[in-house]
PDB file of C-alpha atoms in Angstrom:
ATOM      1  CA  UNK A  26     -28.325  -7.218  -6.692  1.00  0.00           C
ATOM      2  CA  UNK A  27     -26.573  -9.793  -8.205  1.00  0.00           C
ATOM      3  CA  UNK A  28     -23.480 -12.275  -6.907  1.00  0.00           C
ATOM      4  CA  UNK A  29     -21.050 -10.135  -8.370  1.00  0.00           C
ATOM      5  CA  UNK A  30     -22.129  -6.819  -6.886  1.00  0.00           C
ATOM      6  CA  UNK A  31     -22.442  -8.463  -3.544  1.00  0.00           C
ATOM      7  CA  UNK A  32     -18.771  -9.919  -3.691  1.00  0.00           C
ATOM      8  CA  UNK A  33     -17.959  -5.793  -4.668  1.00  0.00           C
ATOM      9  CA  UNK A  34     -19.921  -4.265  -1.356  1.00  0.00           C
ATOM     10  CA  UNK A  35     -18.400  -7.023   0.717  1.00  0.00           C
ATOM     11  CA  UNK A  36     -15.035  -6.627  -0.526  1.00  0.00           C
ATOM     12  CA  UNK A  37     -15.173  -2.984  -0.150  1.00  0.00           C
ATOM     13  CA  UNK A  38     -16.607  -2.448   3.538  1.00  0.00           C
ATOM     14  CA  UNK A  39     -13.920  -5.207   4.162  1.00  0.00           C
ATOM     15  CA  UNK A  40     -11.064  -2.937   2.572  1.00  0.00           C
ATOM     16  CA  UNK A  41     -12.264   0.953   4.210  1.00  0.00           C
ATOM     17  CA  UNK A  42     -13.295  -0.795   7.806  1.00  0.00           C
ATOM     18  CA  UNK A  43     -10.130  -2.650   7.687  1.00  0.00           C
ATOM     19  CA  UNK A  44      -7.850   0.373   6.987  1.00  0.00           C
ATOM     20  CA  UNK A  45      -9.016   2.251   9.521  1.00  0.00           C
ATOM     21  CA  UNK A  46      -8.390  -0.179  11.771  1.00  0.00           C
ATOM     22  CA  UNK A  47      -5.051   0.427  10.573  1.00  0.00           C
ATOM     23  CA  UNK A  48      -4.660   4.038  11.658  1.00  0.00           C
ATOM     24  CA  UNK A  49      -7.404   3.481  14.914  1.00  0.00           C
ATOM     25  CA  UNK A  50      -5.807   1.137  16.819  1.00  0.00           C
ATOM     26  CA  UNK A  51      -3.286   1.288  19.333  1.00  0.00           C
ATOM     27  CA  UNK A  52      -1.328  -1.617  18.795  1.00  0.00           C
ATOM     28  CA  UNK A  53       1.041  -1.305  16.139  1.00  0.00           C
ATOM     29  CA  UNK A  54       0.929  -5.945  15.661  1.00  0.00           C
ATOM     30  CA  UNK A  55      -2.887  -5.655  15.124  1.00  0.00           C
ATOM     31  CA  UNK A  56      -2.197  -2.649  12.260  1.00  0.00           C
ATOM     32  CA  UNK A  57      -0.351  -4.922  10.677  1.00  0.00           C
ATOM     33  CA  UNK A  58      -2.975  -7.289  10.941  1.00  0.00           C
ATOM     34  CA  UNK A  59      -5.345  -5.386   9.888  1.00  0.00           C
ATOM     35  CA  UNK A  60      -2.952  -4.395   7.323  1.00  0.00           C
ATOM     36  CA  UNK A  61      -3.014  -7.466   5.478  1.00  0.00           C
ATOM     37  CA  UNK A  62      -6.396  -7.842   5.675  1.00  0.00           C
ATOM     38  CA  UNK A  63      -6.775  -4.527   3.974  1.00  0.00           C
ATOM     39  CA  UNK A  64      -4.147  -6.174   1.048  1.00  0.00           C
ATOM     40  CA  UNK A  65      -6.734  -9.480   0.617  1.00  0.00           C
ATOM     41  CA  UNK A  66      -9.657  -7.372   0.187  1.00  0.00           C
ATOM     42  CA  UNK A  67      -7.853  -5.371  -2.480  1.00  0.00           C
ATOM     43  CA  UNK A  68      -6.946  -8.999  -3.521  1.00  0.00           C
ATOM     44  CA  UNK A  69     -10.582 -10.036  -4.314  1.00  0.00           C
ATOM     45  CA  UNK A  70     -11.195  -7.195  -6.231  1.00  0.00           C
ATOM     46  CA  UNK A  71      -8.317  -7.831  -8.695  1.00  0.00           C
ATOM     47  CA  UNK A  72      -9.760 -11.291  -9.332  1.00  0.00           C
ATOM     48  CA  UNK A  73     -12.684  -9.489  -9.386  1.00  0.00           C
ATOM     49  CA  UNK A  74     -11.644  -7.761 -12.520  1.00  0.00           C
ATOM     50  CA  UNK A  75      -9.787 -10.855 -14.175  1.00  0.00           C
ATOM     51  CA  UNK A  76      -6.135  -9.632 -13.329  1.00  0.00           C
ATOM     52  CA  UNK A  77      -5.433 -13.521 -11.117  1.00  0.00           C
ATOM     53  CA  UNK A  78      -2.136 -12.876 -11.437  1.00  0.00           C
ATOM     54  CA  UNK A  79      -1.537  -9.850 -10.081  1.00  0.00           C
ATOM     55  CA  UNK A  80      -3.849 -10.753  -7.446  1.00  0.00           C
ATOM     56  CA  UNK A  81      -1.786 -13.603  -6.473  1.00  0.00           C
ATOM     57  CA  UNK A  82       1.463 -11.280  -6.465  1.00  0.00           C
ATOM     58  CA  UNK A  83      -0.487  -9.224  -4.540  1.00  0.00           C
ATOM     59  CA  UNK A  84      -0.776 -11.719  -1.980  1.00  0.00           C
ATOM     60  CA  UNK A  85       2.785 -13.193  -2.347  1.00  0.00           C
ATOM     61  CA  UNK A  86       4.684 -10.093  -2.164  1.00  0.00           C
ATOM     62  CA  UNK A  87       2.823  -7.769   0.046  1.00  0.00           C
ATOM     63  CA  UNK A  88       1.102 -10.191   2.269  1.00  0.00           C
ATOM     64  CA  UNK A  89       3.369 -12.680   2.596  1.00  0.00           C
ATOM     65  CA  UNK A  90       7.376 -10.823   2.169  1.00  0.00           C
ATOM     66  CA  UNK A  91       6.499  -7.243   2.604  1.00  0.00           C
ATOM     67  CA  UNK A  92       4.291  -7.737   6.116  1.00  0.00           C
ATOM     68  CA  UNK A  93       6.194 -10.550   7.189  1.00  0.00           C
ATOM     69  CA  UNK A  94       9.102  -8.226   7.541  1.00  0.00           C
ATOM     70  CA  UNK A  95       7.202  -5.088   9.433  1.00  0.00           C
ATOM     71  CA  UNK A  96       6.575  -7.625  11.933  1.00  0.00           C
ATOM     72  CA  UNK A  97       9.418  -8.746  12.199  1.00  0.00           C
ATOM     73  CA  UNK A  98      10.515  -5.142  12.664  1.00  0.00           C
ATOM     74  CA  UNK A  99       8.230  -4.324  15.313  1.00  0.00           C
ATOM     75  CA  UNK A 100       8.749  -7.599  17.428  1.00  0.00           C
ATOM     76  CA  UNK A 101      12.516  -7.151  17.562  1.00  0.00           C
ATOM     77  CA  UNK A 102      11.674  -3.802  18.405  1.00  0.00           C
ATOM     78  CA  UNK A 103       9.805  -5.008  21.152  1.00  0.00           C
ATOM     79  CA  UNK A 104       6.928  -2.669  19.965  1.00  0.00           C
ATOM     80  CA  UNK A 105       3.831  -5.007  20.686  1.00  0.00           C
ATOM     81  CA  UNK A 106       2.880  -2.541  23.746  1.00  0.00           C
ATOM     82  CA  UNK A 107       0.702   0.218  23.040  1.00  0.00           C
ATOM     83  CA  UNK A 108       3.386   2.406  24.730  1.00  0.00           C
ATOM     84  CA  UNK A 109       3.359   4.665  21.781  1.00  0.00           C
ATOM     85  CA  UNK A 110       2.586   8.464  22.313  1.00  0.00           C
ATOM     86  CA  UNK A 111      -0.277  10.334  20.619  1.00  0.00           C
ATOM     87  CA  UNK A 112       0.040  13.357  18.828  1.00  0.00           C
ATOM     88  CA  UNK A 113      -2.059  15.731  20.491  1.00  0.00           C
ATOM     89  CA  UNK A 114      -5.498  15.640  19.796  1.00  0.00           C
ATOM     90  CA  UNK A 115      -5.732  19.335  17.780  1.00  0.00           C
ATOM     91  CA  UNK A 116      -3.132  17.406  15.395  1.00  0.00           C
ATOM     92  CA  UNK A 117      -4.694  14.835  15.176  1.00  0.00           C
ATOM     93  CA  UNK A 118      -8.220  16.843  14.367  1.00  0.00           C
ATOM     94  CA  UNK A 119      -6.017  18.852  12.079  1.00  0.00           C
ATOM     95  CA  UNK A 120      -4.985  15.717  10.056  1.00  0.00           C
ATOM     96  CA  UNK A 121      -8.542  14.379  10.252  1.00  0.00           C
ATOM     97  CA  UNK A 122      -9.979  17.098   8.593  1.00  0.00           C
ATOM     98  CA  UNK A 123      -7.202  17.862   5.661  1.00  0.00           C
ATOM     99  CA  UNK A 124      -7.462  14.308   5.231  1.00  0.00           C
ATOM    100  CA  UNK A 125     -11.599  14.424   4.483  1.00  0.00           C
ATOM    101  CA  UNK A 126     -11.268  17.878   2.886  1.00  0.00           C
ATOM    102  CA  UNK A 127      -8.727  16.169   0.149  1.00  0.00           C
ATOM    103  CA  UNK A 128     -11.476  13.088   0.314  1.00  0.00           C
ATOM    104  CA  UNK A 129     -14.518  15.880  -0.362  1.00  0.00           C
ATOM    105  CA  UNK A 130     -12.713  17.731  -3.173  1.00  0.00           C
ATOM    106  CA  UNK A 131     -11.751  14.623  -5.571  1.00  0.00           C
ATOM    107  CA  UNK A 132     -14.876  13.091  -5.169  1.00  0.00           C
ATOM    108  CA  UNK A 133     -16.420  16.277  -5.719  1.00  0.00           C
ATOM    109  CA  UNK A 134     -13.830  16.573  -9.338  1.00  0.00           C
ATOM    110  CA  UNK A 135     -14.874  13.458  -9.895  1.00  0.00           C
ATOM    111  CA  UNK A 136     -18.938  12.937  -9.007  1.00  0.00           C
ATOM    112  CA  UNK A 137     -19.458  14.454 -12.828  1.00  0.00           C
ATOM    113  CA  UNK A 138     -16.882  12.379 -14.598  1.00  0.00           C
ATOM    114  CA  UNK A 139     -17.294   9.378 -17.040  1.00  0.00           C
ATOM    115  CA  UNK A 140     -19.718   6.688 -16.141  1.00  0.00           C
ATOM    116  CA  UNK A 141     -18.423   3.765 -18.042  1.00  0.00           C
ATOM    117  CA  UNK A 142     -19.340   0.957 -16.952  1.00  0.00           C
ATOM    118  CA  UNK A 143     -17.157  -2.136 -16.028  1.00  0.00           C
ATOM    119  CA  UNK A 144     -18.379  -5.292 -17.973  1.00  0.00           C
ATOM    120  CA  UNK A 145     -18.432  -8.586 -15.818  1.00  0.00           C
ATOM    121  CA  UNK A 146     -17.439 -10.046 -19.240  1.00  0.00           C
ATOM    122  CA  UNK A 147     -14.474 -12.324 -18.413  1.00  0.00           C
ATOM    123  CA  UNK A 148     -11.335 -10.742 -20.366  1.00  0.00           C
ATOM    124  CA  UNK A 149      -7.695 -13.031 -20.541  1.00  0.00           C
ATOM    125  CA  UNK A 150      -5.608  -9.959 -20.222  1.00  0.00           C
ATOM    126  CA  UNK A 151      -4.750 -10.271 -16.331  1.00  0.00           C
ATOM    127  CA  UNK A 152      -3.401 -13.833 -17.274  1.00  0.00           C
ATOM    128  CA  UNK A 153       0.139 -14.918 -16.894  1.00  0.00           C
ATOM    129  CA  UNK A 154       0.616 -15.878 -20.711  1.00  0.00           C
ATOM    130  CA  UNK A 155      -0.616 -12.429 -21.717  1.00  0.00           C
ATOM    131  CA  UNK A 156       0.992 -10.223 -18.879  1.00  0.00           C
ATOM    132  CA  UNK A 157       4.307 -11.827 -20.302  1.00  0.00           C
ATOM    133  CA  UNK A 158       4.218 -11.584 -23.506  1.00  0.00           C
ATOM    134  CA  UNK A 159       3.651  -7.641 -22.753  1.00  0.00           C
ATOM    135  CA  UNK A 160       6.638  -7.432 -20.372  1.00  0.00           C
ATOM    136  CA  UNK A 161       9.224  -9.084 -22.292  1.00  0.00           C
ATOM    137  CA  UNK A 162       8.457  -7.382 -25.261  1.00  0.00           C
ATOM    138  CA  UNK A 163       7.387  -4.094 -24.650  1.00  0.00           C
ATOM    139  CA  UNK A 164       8.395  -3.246 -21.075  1.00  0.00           C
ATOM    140  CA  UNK A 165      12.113  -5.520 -21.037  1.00  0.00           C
ATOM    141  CA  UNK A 166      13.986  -2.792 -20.931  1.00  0.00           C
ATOM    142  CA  UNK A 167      12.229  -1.377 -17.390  1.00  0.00           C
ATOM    143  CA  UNK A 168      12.115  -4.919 -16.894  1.00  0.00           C
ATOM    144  CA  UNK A 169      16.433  -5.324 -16.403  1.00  0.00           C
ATOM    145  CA  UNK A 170      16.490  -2.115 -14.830  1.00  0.00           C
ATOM    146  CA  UNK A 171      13.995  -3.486 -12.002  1.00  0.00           C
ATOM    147  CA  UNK A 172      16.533  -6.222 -11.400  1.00  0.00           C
ATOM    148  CA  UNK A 173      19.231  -3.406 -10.847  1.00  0.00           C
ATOM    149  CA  UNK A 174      17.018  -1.701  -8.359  1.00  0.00           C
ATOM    150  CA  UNK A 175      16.850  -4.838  -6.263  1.00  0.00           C
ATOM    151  CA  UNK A 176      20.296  -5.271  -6.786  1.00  0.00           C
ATOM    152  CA  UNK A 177      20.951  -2.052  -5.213  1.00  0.00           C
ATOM    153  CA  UNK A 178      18.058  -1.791  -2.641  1.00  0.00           C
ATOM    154  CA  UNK A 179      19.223  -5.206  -1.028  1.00  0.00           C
ATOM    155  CA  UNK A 180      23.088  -3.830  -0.803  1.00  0.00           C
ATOM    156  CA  UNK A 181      21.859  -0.926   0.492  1.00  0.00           C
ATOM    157  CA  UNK A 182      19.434  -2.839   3.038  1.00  0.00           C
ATOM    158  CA  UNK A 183      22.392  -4.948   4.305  1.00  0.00           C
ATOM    159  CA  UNK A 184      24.723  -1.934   4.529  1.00  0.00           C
ATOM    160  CA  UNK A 185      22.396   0.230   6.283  1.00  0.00           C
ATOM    161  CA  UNK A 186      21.557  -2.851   8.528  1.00  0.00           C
ATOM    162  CA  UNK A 187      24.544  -4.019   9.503  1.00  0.00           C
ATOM    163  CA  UNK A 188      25.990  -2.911  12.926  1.00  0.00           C
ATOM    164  CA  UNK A 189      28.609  -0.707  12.381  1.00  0.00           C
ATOM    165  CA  UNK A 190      31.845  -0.107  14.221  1.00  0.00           C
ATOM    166  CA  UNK A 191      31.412   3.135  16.282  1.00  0.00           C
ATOM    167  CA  UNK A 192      31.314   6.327  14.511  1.00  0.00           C
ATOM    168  CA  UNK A 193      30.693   5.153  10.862  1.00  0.00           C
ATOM    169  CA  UNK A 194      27.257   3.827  10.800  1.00  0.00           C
TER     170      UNK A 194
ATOM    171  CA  UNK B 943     -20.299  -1.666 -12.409  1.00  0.00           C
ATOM    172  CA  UNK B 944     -19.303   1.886 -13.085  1.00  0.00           C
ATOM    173  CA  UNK B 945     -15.702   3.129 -12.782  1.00  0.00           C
ATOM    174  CA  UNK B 946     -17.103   5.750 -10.661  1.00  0.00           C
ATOM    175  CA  UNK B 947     -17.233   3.050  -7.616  1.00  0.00           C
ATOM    176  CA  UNK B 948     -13.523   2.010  -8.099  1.00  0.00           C
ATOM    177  CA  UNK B 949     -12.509   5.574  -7.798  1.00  0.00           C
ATOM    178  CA  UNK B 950     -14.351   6.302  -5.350  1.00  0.00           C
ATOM    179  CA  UNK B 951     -12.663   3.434  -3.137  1.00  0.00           C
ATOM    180  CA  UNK B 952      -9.336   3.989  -4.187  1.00  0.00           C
ATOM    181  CA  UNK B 953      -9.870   7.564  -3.065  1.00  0.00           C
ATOM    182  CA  UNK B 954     -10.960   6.572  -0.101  1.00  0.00           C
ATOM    183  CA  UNK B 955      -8.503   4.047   0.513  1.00  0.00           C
ATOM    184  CA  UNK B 956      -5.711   6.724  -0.585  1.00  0.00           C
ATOM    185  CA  UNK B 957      -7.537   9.577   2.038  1.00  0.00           C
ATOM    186  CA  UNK B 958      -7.483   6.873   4.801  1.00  0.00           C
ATOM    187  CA  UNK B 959      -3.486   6.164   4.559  1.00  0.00           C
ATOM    188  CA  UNK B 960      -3.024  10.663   4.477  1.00  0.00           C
ATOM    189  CA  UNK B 961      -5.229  10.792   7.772  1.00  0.00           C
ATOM    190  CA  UNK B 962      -2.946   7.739   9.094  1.00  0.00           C
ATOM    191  CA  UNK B 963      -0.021   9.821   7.901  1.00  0.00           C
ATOM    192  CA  UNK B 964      -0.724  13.038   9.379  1.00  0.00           C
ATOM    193  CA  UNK B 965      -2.015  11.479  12.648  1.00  0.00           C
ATOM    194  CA  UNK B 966       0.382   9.167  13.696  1.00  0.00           C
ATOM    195  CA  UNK B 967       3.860   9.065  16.004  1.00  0.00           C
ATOM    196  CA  UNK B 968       5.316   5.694  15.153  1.00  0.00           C
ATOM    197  CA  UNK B 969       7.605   5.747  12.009  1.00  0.00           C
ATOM    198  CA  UNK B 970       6.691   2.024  11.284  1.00  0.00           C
ATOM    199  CA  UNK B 971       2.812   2.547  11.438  1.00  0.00           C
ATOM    200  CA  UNK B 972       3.381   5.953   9.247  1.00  0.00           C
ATOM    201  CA  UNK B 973       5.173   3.746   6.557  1.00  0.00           C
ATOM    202  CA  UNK B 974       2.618   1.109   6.531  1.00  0.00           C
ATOM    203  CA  UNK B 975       0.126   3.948   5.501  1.00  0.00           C
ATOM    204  CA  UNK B 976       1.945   4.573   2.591  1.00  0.00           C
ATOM    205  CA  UNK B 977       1.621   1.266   1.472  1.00  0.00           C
ATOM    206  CA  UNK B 978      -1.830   1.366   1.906  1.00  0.00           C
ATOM    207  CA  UNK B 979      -1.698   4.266  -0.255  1.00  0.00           C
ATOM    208  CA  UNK B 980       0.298   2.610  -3.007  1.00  0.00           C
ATOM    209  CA  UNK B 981      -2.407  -0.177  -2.977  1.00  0.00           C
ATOM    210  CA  UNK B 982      -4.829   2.246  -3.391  1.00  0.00           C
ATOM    211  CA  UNK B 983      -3.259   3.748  -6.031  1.00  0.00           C
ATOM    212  CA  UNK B 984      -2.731   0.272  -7.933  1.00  0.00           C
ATOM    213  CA  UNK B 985      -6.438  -0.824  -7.521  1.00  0.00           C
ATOM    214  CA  UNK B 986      -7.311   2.319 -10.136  1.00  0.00           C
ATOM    215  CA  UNK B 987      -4.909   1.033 -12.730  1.00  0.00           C
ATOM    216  CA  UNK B 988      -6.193  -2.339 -12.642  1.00  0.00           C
ATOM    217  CA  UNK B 989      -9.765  -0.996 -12.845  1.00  0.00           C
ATOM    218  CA  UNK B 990      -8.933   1.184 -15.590  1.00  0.00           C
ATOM    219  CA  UNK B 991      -6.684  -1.590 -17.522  1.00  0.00           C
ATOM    220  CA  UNK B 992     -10.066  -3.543 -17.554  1.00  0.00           C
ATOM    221  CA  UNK B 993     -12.159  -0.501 -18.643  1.00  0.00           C
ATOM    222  CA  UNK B 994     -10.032   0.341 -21.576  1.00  0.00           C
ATOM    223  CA  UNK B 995      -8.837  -3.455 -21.713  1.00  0.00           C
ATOM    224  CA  UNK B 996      -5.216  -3.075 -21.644  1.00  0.00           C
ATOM    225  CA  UNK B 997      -2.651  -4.953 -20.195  1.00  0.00           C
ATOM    226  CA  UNK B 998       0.199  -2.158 -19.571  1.00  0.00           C
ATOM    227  CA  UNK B 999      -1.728  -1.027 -16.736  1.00  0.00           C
ATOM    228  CA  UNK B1000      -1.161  -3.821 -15.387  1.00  0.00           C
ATOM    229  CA  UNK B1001       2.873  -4.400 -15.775  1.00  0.00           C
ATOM    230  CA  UNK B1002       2.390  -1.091 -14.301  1.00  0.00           C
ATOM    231  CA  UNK B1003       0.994  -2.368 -11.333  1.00  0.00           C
ATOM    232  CA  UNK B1004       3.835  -4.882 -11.203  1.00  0.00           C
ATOM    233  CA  UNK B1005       6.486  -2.483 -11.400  1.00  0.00           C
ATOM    234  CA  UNK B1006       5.204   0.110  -8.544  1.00  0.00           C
ATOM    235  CA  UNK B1007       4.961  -3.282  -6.315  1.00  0.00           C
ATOM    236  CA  UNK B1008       8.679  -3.884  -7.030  1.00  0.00           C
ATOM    237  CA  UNK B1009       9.413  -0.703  -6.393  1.00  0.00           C
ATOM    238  CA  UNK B1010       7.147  -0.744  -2.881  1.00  0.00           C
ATOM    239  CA  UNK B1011       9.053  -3.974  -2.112  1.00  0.00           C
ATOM    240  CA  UNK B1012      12.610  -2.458  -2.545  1.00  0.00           C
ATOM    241  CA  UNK B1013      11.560   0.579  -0.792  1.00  0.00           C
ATOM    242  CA  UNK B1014      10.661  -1.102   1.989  1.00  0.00           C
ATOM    243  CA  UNK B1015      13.358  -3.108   2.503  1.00  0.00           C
ATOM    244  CA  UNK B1016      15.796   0.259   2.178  1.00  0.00           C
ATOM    245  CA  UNK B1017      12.978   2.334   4.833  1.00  0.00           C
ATOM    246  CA  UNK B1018      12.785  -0.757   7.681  1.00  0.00           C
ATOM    247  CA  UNK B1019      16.741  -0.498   7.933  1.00  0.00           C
ATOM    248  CA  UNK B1020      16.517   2.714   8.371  1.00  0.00           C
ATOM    249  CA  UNK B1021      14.291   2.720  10.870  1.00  0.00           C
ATOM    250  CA  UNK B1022      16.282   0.004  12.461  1.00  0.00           C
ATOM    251  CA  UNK B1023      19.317   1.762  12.250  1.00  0.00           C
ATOM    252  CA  UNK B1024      17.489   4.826  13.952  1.00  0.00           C
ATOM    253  CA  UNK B1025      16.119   2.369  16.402  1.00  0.00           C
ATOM    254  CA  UNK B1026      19.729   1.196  17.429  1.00  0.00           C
ATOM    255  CA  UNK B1027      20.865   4.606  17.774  1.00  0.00           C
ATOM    256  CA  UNK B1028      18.406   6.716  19.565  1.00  0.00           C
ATOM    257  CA  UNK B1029      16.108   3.493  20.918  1.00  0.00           C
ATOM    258  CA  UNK B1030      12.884   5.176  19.273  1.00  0.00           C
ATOM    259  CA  UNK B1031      11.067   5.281  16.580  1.00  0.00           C
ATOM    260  CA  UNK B1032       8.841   8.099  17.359  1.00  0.00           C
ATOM    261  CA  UNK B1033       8.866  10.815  14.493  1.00  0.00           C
ATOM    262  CA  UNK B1034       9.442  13.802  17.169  1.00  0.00           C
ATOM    263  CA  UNK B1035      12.331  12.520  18.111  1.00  0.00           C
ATOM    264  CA  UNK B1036      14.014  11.062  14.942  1.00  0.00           C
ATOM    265  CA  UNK B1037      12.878  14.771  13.365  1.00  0.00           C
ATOM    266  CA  UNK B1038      16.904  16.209  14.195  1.00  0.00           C
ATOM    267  CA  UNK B1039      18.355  13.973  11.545  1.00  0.00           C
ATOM    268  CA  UNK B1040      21.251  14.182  14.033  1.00  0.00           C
ATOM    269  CA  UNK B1041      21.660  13.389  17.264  1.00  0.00           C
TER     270      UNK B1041
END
């Protein structure tokens, strides 16, 4: 066992134990936290594969803007107790077991499939100077749309958000 | 490394934010599972942009985390706005639509 396969199996129990911390625990703060530890783990294993930069967007954007703002959520929802009710536990079984059975089937689909095999060759395709030169040629168009989207997401956001007179909200 | 280990984690990465899903009361935590799920889902297109050495899996990638970042910021004011009317944000009560 090499460096590199190491890195993978430490990366990897970090991502699955970390995610179900996620959906385990009672606190909705620490599922955040364990949230974004889930995100860093995935992190490694882009750089593991050579794509840095969407590792470090990775980082940026979920970690750091899309996290940020669940918390922020919960705390001015005052959330932070573990107040919240639990489904009852033959739900909670029931989504247990669809969720495995779904895990059983595709890895049973897939146990047979292709074994390529991921070279540890280092490629420059994940770099910013190549990821650019694909987006704003081939993918501009979907590119200017994206901008559109945000446009409309974050007037929708602030509309949705804001506290409405009585009645209209 | 074989592919076979990527899938396999993204599968169960994508299995663990369904259980969260199903098993869950708290409209914030059930949304932060479908992140996870998204993530899982973009770990398999960078694996296979590196197995058939492509970069459009990749600006895919980039593009379903803009998406992930505008639909979040659309889903937490609705949950706020839920929040300020009904002062919950557990999915048996916000299930009316209406209140």
């Amino acid at each position: 066992m090499n460096a590199y396969e190491l890195i993978f199996w430490l990366l990897t129990v970090m991502a699955i134990s970390c995610a179900l911390g996620v959906i385990l625990s009672r606190n909705p703060v620490s599922s955040v936290l364990f949230l974004i530890a889930t995100f860093f783990a995935v992190s490694g294993h882009y750089i593991l594969m050579n794509a840095q930069f969407l590792a470090i967007v990775n980082i940026i954007v979920y970690a750091g803007a899309i996290m940020v703002l669940f918390l922020f959520v919960i705390m001015l929802m005052n959330l932070n107790a573990d107040t919240e009710p639990q489904k009852n536990r033959l739900v909670q079984l029931a989504g247990v077991v669809s969720g495995g059975i779904l895990f059983l089937v595709i890895l049973a689909a897939l146990k047979s499939s292709t074994n390529n095999m991921l070279e540890q060759t280092a490629t420059d395709i994940g770099l910013i100077k190549n990821l650019g030169k694909t987006l704003f040629t081939q993918f501009v168009l979907p590119f200017e749309i994206a901008s559109v989207l945000f446009l409309s997401a974050m007037i929708g956001a602030v509309v949705l958000g804001k506290k409405g007179e009585e009645g209209t909200a | 490394m074989p592919i076979q280990y990527y899938l396999f984690l993204s599968l169960a990465l994508f299995s663990i934010g369904i259980m969260g899903t199903l098993m869950r009361r708290n409209a914030i935590i059930i949304f932060m599972c479908i992140e996870l799920m998204l993530n899982a889902v973009n770990l398999l297109l960078v694996a296979f942009s590196k197995m058939y050495n492509d970069s459009s899996a990749q600006i895919f990638v980039f593009f379903s985390m803009v998406v992930a970042a505008a639909e979040v910021a659309v889903g937490l004011a609705i949950i706020v706005m839920m929040y300020r009317k009904v002062h919950s944000v557990d999915i048996n009560i916000l299930n009316r639509l209406k209140h």
